[in-house]
Coordinates of C-alpha atoms and ligand atoms in Angstrom, one line a residue:
M1 CA 107.0 71.3 39.7
S2 CA 105.8 70.7 43.2
K3 CA 107.0 72.1 46.4
F4 CA 107.5 69.7 49.3
I5 CA 106.7 69.9 53.0
F6 CA 108.1 67.2 55.3
V7 CA 106.1 66.7 58.4
V8 CA 108.1 65.0 61.2
G9 CA 107.3 64.2 64.8
G10 CA 109.1 65.0 68.0
V11 CA 108.9 63.6 71.6
M12 CA 106.3 60.9 71.0
S13 CA 104.0 59.4 68.5
G14 CA 100.2 59.6 68.5
V15 CA 100.1 63.4 68.9
G16 CA 98.3 64.0 65.6
K17 CA 101.0 64.3 63.0
G18 CA 98.7 62.8 60.4
T19 CA 96.0 65.2 61.3
A20 CA 98.4 68.1 61.2
A21 CA 99.7 67.1 57.8
A22 CA 96.2 66.6 56.5
S23 CA 95.1 70.0 58.0
I24 CA 98.0 71.8 56.4
G25 CA 97.0 70.3 53.1
K26 CA 93.4 71.3 53.7
I27 CA 94.2 75.0 54.3
L28 CA 96.6 75.1 51.3
Q29 CA 93.8 73.7 49.2
S30 CA 91.6 76.5 50.4
K31 CA 94.2 78.9 49.1
G32 CA 93.9 77.5 45.6
F33 CA 96.7 74.9 45.5
A34 CA 96.6 71.3 44.3
V35 CA 97.8 69.3 47.2
T36 CA 98.7 65.6 47.7
A37 CA 100.1 63.8 50.8
L38 CA 102.3 60.8 51.3
K39 CA 102.9 58.7 54.3
I40 CA 106.1 57.0 55.1
D41 CA 106.1 54.1 57.6
P42 CA 109.6 53.2 58.7
Y43 CA 108.9 49.6 59.5
I44 CA 110.1 46.6 57.4
N45 CA 106.7 45.3 56.5
V46 CA 105.9 45.9 52.9
D47 CA 102.5 47.0 53.8
A48 CA 100.2 47.2 56.7
G49 CA 98.1 44.2 55.7
T50 CA 100.1 41.6 57.5
M51 CA 100.2 43.4 60.8
N52 CA 98.2 42.6 63.9
P53 CA 95.5 45.3 64.2
V54 CA 96.2 45.9 67.8
E55 CA 99.8 46.7 66.9
H56 CA 99.1 48.8 63.9
G57 CA 95.6 50.2 64.1
E58 CA 93.4 50.3 61.1
V59 CA 94.5 49.0 57.7
F60 CA 93.3 51.6 55.3
V61 CA 92.6 50.2 51.8
T62 CA 92.9 52.4 48.7
D63 CA 91.0 52.2 45.5
D64 CA 94.0 50.7 43.8
G65 CA 94.1 47.9 46.4
D66 CA 97.0 49.0 48.7
E67 CA 96.8 48.1 52.4
T68 CA 98.1 51.3 54.0
D69 CA 98.1 53.3 57.2
Q70 CA 95.2 55.1 58.7
D71 CA 96.8 58.4 57.9
I72 CA 96.1 57.8 54.3
G73 CA 92.4 57.7 55.3
T74 CA 92.8 61.0 57.1
Y75 CA 94.3 62.5 54.0
E76 CA 91.4 61.3 51.9
R77 CA 88.9 62.6 54.3
F78 CA 90.5 66.0 54.7
L79 CA 91.6 66.6 51.2
D80 CA 88.5 64.9 49.7
T81 CA 90.6 63.2 47.1
T82 CA 91.4 59.6 46.2
I83 CA 94.9 58.7 47.3
S84 CA 96.8 55.9 45.5
S85 CA 99.4 53.4 46.5
V86 CA 102.3 55.5 45.2
N87 CA 101.6 57.8 48.2
Y88 CA 102.5 55.1 50.7
M89 CA 105.8 53.7 51.4
T90 CA 107.6 51.6 54.0
T91 CA 111.2 50.7 54.5
G92 CA 110.3 47.2 53.3
R93 CA 108.8 48.5 50.1
V94 CA 111.8 50.8 49.4
Y95 CA 114.3 48.1 50.0
Q96 CA 112.3 45.6 48.0
T97 CA 112.5 47.9 44.9
V98 CA 116.2 48.6 45.4
I99 CA 117.1 44.9 45.7
E100 CA 114.9 44.0 42.7
R101 CA 116.6 46.7 40.6
E102 CA 120.0 45.5 41.7
R103 CA 119.1 41.9 40.7
N104 CA 118.0 43.3 37.3
L105 CA 121.4 44.9 36.8
E106 CA 119.7 48.3 36.8
Y107 CA 122.5 49.9 38.8
G108 CA 124.9 49.0 35.9
G109 CA 127.3 47.0 38.0
K110 CA 127.8 49.6 40.7
C111 CA 128.2 48.8 44.3
V112 CA 124.6 49.4 45.6
E113 CA 124.8 51.2 48.9
V114 CA 122.4 52.1 51.7
V115 CA 123.4 55.8 51.0
P116 CA 122.7 57.2 48.5
H117 CA 120.7 54.4 46.8
V118 CA 118.1 53.9 49.4
P119 CA 117.3 57.6 49.9
E120 CA 117.4 58.1 46.2
E121 CA 114.6 55.5 45.8
V122 CA 112.6 57.4 48.5
I123 CA 113.0 60.6 46.6
R124 CA 112.0 58.9 43.4
R125 CA 108.8 57.8 45.0
I126 CA 108.0 61.2 46.5
R127 CA 108.5 62.9 43.2
L128 CA 106.4 60.3 41.4
A129 CA 103.5 60.8 43.8
A130 CA 103.8 64.6 43.3
K131 CA 103.7 64.2 39.6
R132 CA 100.8 61.7 39.4
A133 CA 98.7 64.0 41.6
K134 CA 99.8 67.1 39.6
A135 CA 100.4 68.7 42.9
D136 CA 101.6 72.2 43.5
I137 CA 102.4 71.2 47.1
T138 CA 103.2 67.7 48.3
L139 CA 103.2 66.8 52.0
I140 CA 105.3 64.0 53.2
E141 CA 104.6 62.6 56.7
V142 CA 107.5 60.7 58.1
G143 CA 106.1 58.1 60.6
G144 CA 107.5 57.8 64.1
T145 CA 109.6 60.4 65.8
V146 CA 113.0 62.0 65.0
G147 CA 115.8 60.2 66.6
E148 CA 114.4 56.8 65.9
Y149 CA 117.0 54.7 64.2
Q150 CA 114.6 53.4 61.6
N151 CA 113.6 56.7 60.0
I152 CA 117.1 58.0 59.5
L153 CA 117.2 57.1 55.8
F154 CA 113.9 59.0 55.2
L155 CA 115.3 62.0 56.9
E156 CA 118.4 61.6 54.8
A157 CA 116.2 61.6 51.7
A158 CA 114.5 64.8 53.0
R159 CA 117.9 66.4 53.6
M160 CA 119.1 65.5 50.2
M161 CA 116.0 67.1 48.6
K162 CA 116.4 70.2 50.6
L163 CA 120.1 70.5 49.6
A164 CA 119.2 70.1 45.9
A165 CA 116.5 72.7 46.0
P166 CA 116.5 74.8 49.2
R167 CA 113.5 76.9 48.2
E168 CA 111.3 74.0 47.3
V169 CA 111.4 72.1 50.6
L170 CA 110.1 72.9 54.1
F171 CA 110.3 71.1 57.4
V172 CA 107.5 71.1 59.9
L173 CA 108.2 69.6 63.3
V174 CA 105.1 68.5 65.1
S175 CA 106.1 68.1 68.7
Y176 CA 104.5 67.5 72.0
L177 CA 104.7 69.8 75.1
P178 CA 103.7 67.8 78.2
I179 CA 102.1 69.4 81.2
P180 CA 103.0 67.0 84.0
G181 CA 100.2 66.8 86.5
N182 CA 102.4 67.3 89.5
L183 CA 104.0 70.5 88.0
G184 CA 101.0 71.9 86.2
E185 CA 103.4 73.7 83.8
M186 CA 103.9 73.2 80.1
K187 CA 107.4 72.0 79.5
T188 CA 109.4 72.9 76.3
K189 CA 112.5 70.9 77.0
P190 CA 111.5 67.6 75.2
T191 CA 110.7 69.6 72.1
Q192 CA 114.1 71.4 72.3
Y193 CA 115.7 68.0 72.3
A194 CA 113.6 66.9 69.4
S195 CA 114.6 69.9 67.4
R196 CA 118.3 69.3 68.2
T197 CA 118.0 65.7 67.2
L198 CA 116.5 66.8 63.9
N199 CA 119.5 69.2 63.5
S200 CA 121.9 66.2 64.0
A201 CA 120.2 64.7 60.9
G202 CA 121.2 67.8 59.0
I203 CA 117.7 69.3 59.1
Q204 CA 116.5 72.6 60.6
A205 CA 112.8 72.9 61.2
D206 CA 111.1 75.8 59.5
I207 CA 107.9 75.6 61.4
V208 CA 107.1 74.1 64.8
I209 CA 103.7 72.9 65.6
A210 CA 103.3 72.8 69.4
R211 CA 100.9 70.1 70.3
S212 CA 99.8 70.2 73.9
E213 CA 96.8 70.0 76.1
R214 CA 96.5 73.7 76.2
P215 CA 97.4 76.6 74.0
L216 CA 101.0 77.8 73.9
D217 CA 101.7 81.0 75.9
E218 CA 104.1 83.8 75.1
P219 CA 107.0 82.9 77.4
R220 CA 107.1 79.4 76.1
R221 CA 106.8 80.5 72.5
R222 CA 109.8 82.7 73.0
K223 CA 111.7 79.8 74.6
L224 CA 110.9 77.4 71.8
A225 CA 111.8 80.0 69.2
M226 CA 115.2 80.5 70.8
F227 CA 116.1 76.9 71.4
C228 CA 114.6 75.4 68.2
G229 CA 116.1 78.2 66.0
V230 CA 112.8 79.3 64.5
A231 CA 111.1 82.7 64.5
A232 CA 108.4 83.2 67.1
Q233 CA 105.8 83.6 64.4
D234 CA 106.8 80.3 62.9
I235 CA 105.5 78.4 65.9
V236 CA 101.9 77.3 65.7
S237 CA 99.9 76.6 68.8
A238 CA 97.9 73.3 68.5
P239 CA 96.1 72.6 71.7
D240 CA 93.9 69.5 72.1
V241 CA 90.5 69.8 70.4
D242 CA 87.4 67.7 70.8
S243 CA 87.2 67.1 67.0
I244 CA 90.1 66.6 64.6
Y245 CA 88.1 68.5 62.0
K246 CA 88.7 71.7 64.0
V247 CA 92.4 71.5 63.4
P248 CA 92.4 73.1 59.9
L249 CA 90.3 75.9 61.3
N250 CA 92.8 76.5 64.2
F251 CA 95.6 76.6 61.7
E252 CA 93.7 78.9 59.5
K253 CA 93.2 81.3 62.4
Q254 CA 97.0 81.4 62.9
R255 CA 97.4 82.0 59.1
L256 CA 99.6 79.0 58.7
A257 CA 98.9 78.7 55.0
E258 CA 100.1 82.3 54.4
L259 CA 103.2 81.6 56.5
I260 CA 104.0 78.5 54.3
L261 CA 103.2 80.2 51.1
A262 CA 105.4 83.2 52.0
K263 CA 108.3 80.8 52.6
F264 CA 107.8 79.3 49.2
A265 CA 107.5 82.8 47.7
M266 CA 104.0 81.8 46.5
K267 CA 100.9 84.0 46.4
V268 CA 97.5 83.1 47.7
R269 CA 95.1 82.1 44.9
R270 CA 91.4 81.6 44.8
G271 CA 90.7 78.2 46.2
R272 CA 88.1 75.7 47.4
D273 CA 86.5 77.6 50.2
M274 CA 86.0 75.9 53.6
S275 CA 82.4 77.0 54.2
D276 CA 81.1 73.4 54.0
W277 CA 83.8 72.3 56.4
K278 CA 83.0 75.1 58.8
K279 CA 79.3 74.2 58.6
M280 CA 80.1 70.6 59.4
V281 CA 82.2 71.5 62.4
R282 CA 79.5 73.8 63.7
T283 CA 76.7 71.3 63.2
A284 CA 78.7 68.7 65.1
E285 CA 79.3 71.1 67.9
H286 CA 75.8 72.2 68.3
A287 CA 73.9 69.0 67.8
K288 CA 71.7 68.4 70.8
R289 CA 70.1 65.0 70.2
T290 CA 72.2 61.9 70.2
V291 CA 72.1 58.6 68.5
R292 CA 73.6 55.6 70.4
I293 CA 75.5 53.1 68.2
G294 CA 77.1 50.0 69.5
V295 CA 80.2 48.8 67.6
I296 CA 80.9 45.1 68.3
G297 CA 84.4 44.0 67.9
K298 CA 87.3 42.4 69.5
Y299 CA 90.5 44.4 68.8
F300 CA 90.0 46.8 71.7
S301 CA 92.6 46.2 74.4
T302 CA 96.4 46.4 74.8
G303 CA 97.3 45.8 78.4
D304 CA 95.3 48.2 80.5
F305 CA 94.4 50.5 77.6
T306 CA 91.5 50.4 75.3
L307 CA 92.1 51.3 71.7
S308 CA 89.5 51.9 69.0
D309 CA 92.0 53.0 66.3
V310 CA 91.4 49.7 64.6
Y311 CA 88.0 50.8 63.5
L312 CA 89.0 54.4 62.8
S313 CA 87.2 54.8 59.4
V314 CA 84.1 53.1 60.8
I315 CA 84.1 55.6 63.6
E316 CA 84.6 58.6 61.3
A317 CA 81.9 57.3 58.9
L318 CA 79.4 57.1 61.8
K319 CA 80.3 60.6 62.9
H320 CA 79.9 62.0 59.3
A321 CA 76.5 60.3 59.0
A322 CA 75.3 61.5 62.4
W323 CA 76.3 65.0 61.8
F324 CA 74.4 64.9 58.5
H325 CA 71.3 64.3 60.5
R326 CA 72.3 66.9 63.0
V327 CA 72.8 64.5 65.9
K328 CA 75.7 63.6 68.1
P329 CA 77.0 60.1 67.7
E330 CA 77.4 58.3 71.0
L331 CA 79.6 55.2 70.2
L332 CA 79.8 52.3 72.5
W333 CA 82.6 49.7 72.3
L334 CA 81.2 46.3 72.9
N335 CA 83.4 43.2 73.1
S336 CA 81.8 40.3 71.4
E337 CA 83.7 37.8 73.6
A338 CA 81.6 39.0 76.6
Y339 CA 78.4 37.7 74.9
E340 CA 79.9 34.2 74.7
K341 CA 80.7 34.1 78.4
N342 CA 77.4 35.7 79.4
P343 CA 74.6 35.7 76.9
A344 CA 72.4 37.7 79.3
L345 CA 74.6 40.7 78.5
L346 CA 73.0 40.8 75.0
K347 CA 70.2 42.7 76.7
E348 CA 72.4 45.8 76.7
L349 CA 71.7 46.0 72.9
D350 CA 68.1 47.0 73.7
D351 CA 69.5 50.4 74.8
L352 CA 71.1 51.1 71.5
D353 CA 69.6 52.7 68.4
G354 CA 71.7 50.7 66.1
V355 CA 74.5 48.2 65.9
V356 CA 77.6 47.9 63.7
I357 CA 79.8 44.9 63.3
P358 CA 82.9 45.9 61.4
G359 CA 85.5 43.8 59.5
G360 CA 87.5 41.2 61.2
F361 CA 89.4 37.9 61.0
G362 CA 89.7 34.6 62.8
T363 CA 87.8 32.7 65.4
R364 CA 88.0 34.8 68.6
G365 CA 84.7 36.4 69.5
V366 CA 82.8 35.1 66.5
E367 CA 80.1 33.2 68.3
G368 CA 79.4 36.3 70.4
K369 CA 79.0 38.3 67.2
I370 CA 76.6 35.8 65.8
A371 CA 74.6 35.8 69.0
A372 CA 74.4 39.6 68.8
I373 CA 73.3 39.5 65.2
Q374 CA 70.5 37.1 66.0
Y375 CA 69.5 39.5 68.8
V376 CA 69.3 42.6 66.6
R377 CA 67.7 40.7 63.8
T378 CA 64.8 39.4 66.0
R379 CA 64.5 42.5 68.0
K380 CA 64.5 44.6 64.9
I381 CA 67.4 46.8 65.9
P382 CA 69.0 48.5 62.9
Y383 CA 72.1 46.6 61.8
L384 CA 75.0 47.4 59.6
G385 CA 77.5 44.6 58.9
L386 CA 80.8 45.3 57.2
C387 CA 82.7 42.5 55.6
Y388 CA 83.0 40.0 58.4
G389 CA 79.9 41.6 59.8
M390 CA 78.1 40.7 56.6
Q391 CA 79.5 37.2 56.4
L392 CA 78.5 36.4 60.0
A393 CA 75.0 37.8 59.4
V394 CA 74.8 35.2 56.6
V395 CA 75.9 32.5 59.0
E396 CA 73.3 33.6 61.5
F397 CA 70.6 33.7 58.9
A398 CA 71.6 30.2 57.6
R399 CA 71.5 28.7 61.1
H400 CA 68.3 30.3 62.5
V401 CA 66.2 31.1 59.5
A402 CA 67.2 28.8 56.7
G403 CA 67.5 25.7 59.0
L404 CA 71.2 25.0 58.4
K405 CA 72.0 24.4 62.0
D406 CA 75.7 23.7 61.5
A407 CA 76.3 26.5 59.0
N408 CA 79.6 28.4 59.4
T409 CA 82.2 30.2 57.6
A410 CA 85.1 28.0 56.3
E411 CA 87.5 30.6 57.7
I412 CA 86.6 29.2 61.2
K413 CA 85.8 25.6 60.2
P414 CA 87.5 24.6 57.0
D415 CA 85.8 21.2 56.9
V416 CA 82.3 22.4 57.8
I417 CA 79.6 20.6 55.8
T418 CA 77.5 23.7 55.2
P419 CA 80.1 26.3 54.4
V420 CA 77.7 29.2 53.7
I421 CA 80.7 31.5 53.5
H422 CA 83.6 29.8 51.7
I423 CA 87.0 30.6 50.4
M424 CA 87.2 32.5 47.1
L425 CA 88.5 30.8 44.0
G426 CA 92.3 30.9 43.9
Q427 CA 92.7 31.9 47.6
E428 CA 93.2 28.3 48.7
K429 CA 96.4 28.0 46.8
I430 CA 97.6 31.3 48.1
M431 CA 97.0 30.2 51.7
A432 CA 98.6 26.8 51.1
T433 CA 101.8 28.5 49.9
K434 CA 101.7 31.1 52.6
K435 CA 101.6 34.0 50.2
Y436 CA 99.6 36.1 52.6
G437 CA 101.0 39.6 51.8
G438 CA 98.8 41.7 49.6
T439 CA 96.9 38.7 48.2
M440 CA 93.3 39.2 49.5
R441 CA 90.7 40.5 47.1
L442 CA 91.7 44.1 47.5
G443 CA 90.6 47.5 46.4
A444 CA 87.8 48.9 44.3
Y445 CA 85.4 46.6 42.4
P446 CA 82.1 47.4 40.7
C447 CA 78.8 46.3 42.1
V448 CA 75.3 46.5 40.7
L449 CA 72.3 47.0 43.0
H450 CA 68.9 45.3 43.1
A451 CA 66.2 47.7 42.0
H452 CA 64.2 47.3 45.2
S453 CA 66.8 47.5 47.9
I454 CA 67.8 49.9 50.6
A455 CA 71.2 50.2 48.9
R456 CA 69.7 51.2 45.6
K457 CA 67.7 53.9 47.2
A458 CA 70.5 55.0 49.4
Y459 CA 73.1 55.4 46.6
G460 CA 70.6 56.7 44.1
A461 CA 72.5 54.7 41.4
R462 CA 72.4 51.3 39.9
A463 CA 76.1 50.7 39.6
I464 CA 78.6 51.6 42.4
S465 CA 82.2 50.9 43.2
E466 CA 83.5 50.0 46.7
R467 CA 86.7 48.8 48.3
H468 CA 87.4 45.3 49.5
R469 CA 89.7 43.3 51.7
H470 CA 88.7 39.7 52.1
R471 CA 89.4 36.1 51.1
Y472 CA 86.0 34.6 51.7
E473 CA 82.6 35.1 50.1
L474 CA 79.0 34.0 50.2
N475 CA 78.7 30.5 48.8
N476 CA 76.5 30.7 45.7
K477 CA 75.2 27.2 46.3
Y478 CA 73.0 28.5 49.1
R479 CA 71.7 31.5 47.3
P480 CA 68.4 30.0 46.2
L481 CA 67.6 28.7 49.6
F482 CA 68.5 32.0 51.3
E483 CA 66.4 33.9 48.8
K484 CA 63.5 31.6 49.4
R485 CA 63.7 32.3 53.1
G486 CA 63.7 36.0 52.6
L487 CA 67.3 37.2 52.2
L488 CA 67.6 39.8 49.6
I489 CA 70.8 39.7 47.5
A490 CA 70.9 43.5 47.2
G491 CA 74.1 43.9 45.3
T492 CA 76.4 41.7 43.3
S493 CA 79.4 41.9 41.0
P494 CA 78.3 42.9 37.4
D495 CA 78.5 39.2 36.3
R496 CA 76.2 38.4 39.3
K497 CA 78.6 35.8 40.6
L498 CA 79.8 37.5 43.8
V499 CA 77.4 38.7 46.4
E500 CA 78.3 42.1 47.6
I501 CA 75.3 43.2 49.7
I502 CA 72.6 41.4 51.6
E503 CA 69.5 42.8 53.1
L504 CA 66.5 41.6 55.1
P505 CA 63.4 43.4 53.7
Q506 CA 61.3 42.4 56.7
H507 CA 63.6 44.3 59.0
P508 CA 63.6 48.1 59.5
F509 CA 67.3 48.2 58.5
F510 CA 69.5 45.1 58.2
V511 CA 72.2 45.6 55.6
G512 CA 75.5 43.7 55.2
T513 CA 78.2 44.6 52.8
Q514 CA 81.1 42.4 51.6
F515 CA 83.0 45.6 50.9
H516 CA 84.1 48.4 53.3
P517 CA 81.9 51.4 52.7
E518 CA 83.6 53.2 55.6
F519 CA 86.7 54.0 53.5
K520 CA 84.8 56.3 51.2
S521 CA 82.9 58.4 53.7
R522 CA 83.8 62.1 53.8
P523 CA 83.0 64.6 56.6
T524 CA 80.9 66.8 54.4
R525 CA 79.6 63.9 52.3
P526 CA 78.6 60.9 54.4
H527 CA 78.5 57.5 52.9
P528 CA 75.0 56.6 51.7
L529 CA 74.7 53.4 53.6
F530 CA 76.0 55.0 56.9
R531 CA 73.6 57.9 56.3
E532 CA 70.6 55.6 55.9
F533 CA 71.7 53.4 58.8
I534 CA 71.8 56.4 61.1
R535 CA 68.4 57.5 59.8
A536 CA 67.0 54.1 60.7
A537 CA 68.7 54.2 64.1
M538 CA 67.1 57.6 64.8
R539 CA 63.7 56.2 63.9
N540 CA 64.4 53.4 66.3
R541 CA 65.2 55.7 69.2
Ligands
LIG601 N1 87.8 37.4 57.4 C1 86.9 37.7 56.3 C2 87.5 37.4 55.0 O1 88.7 37.3 54.9 C3 86.4 39.1 56.4 C4 87.5 40.1 56.2 C5 87.1 41.5 56.6 O2 86.2 41.7 57.4 N2 87.8 42.5 56.1 O3 86.8 37.2 54.0

């Protein structure tokens, strides 16, 4: 039987609820407990796959092919486990199940009601995830903030669980304490309101995590305790840190795991120690040399603000790999559309040690990416292309090396005469019937590596498994020509029919993967391809 910790947010989103949940999991793991974590997204979408990246951020793909939220990625990185689709739910997903069951007469002719049937389905999913993971402790992060209309049913589920087993369920409120510039003083009132809003859903926070720019001081701790109805020692100070990987160490210093275990009447066991983690944090902190990596994309701006959340796992994978080599990653966000307007800008790539083009969709910015790929290929700047970044590298190679001037991906030009990247078998029908949701080639597939490839050496294995999210693939018709012109097919599906990795042996480091290696990088275990990419980038400095 698992214990359950609900992590809910107050005041505003984006204050690191996912990191807080993952960090709680991490320190509990270090005390010897099996931990798993779930993410609840209150929106109607069944998964994150159909959402605009600027709106949603990264779509994190699991081994079992679910298109989830970036917090699932944070859990995988912090807990160093593989999280499956049962750990992710949305309002859409919950309702879909309830309605399907109703249609199948599974409610035995009862009137199916929002309460209790919807929260009951939520509870069923939470318990199932706990059971599958054989967890001692299960964390459930409720997306959004308390008081939002759309997460009421999830809070109701949490309340019902607490009511049924008061000693098995805890509530952590992660709330923000602003320090308005004109006042220069940390304000507790918004958090007091958040706590009260939580109360009105029938829930009392057991622990408050006080997120702020600065550490919480004593007067404000007392105030919060008084107004939120928690003991002063049950408030955790969580000031901004320069690396999210420091958060578990901060929690550990405040003995948060002991606090939680005491509330569950559980004793500390011998667990996974965090020495690797501490070492990683220290290395990152003390690294002196830097490596400059350009990430070329298009999903960067919303209004006046620049977001890089869309590429979160890529960023983390680059950091892990850099720290492995004891260097600081300096990441530059380059907008590929700028290269279309002004090709002279490509010169800025000369100042970089390496270039990454991550996954993407659609036409915007594509020619700029292709121009950038040509630039790094001919200037021998290390290149790592991920999914779209691989496909566009193939287009570039086809146009400028293999002599197929009009080559393109069918994604952009469906009627192109030389579709070097074409739609996968079966996908056409899916697109024609608009069955877009969850129908790409998703999740983990095996891949075998060419004996004399960078990939083979990097992985140190012949067969690997990586995660995918795409509808298009390299067109096998052009394989013989490409190979003749010097493109190495470095990895394929075991039946050799699907190209998974391309390399250019004449180049210091030019690797493109149809899959997304970034999803499997871990802070203390960088992904082999990112690791070798950074090694090459450092050589290029
Ligand atoms: N748009 C491309 C495809 O669907 C690449 C997808 C991606 O980069 N994830 O195949």
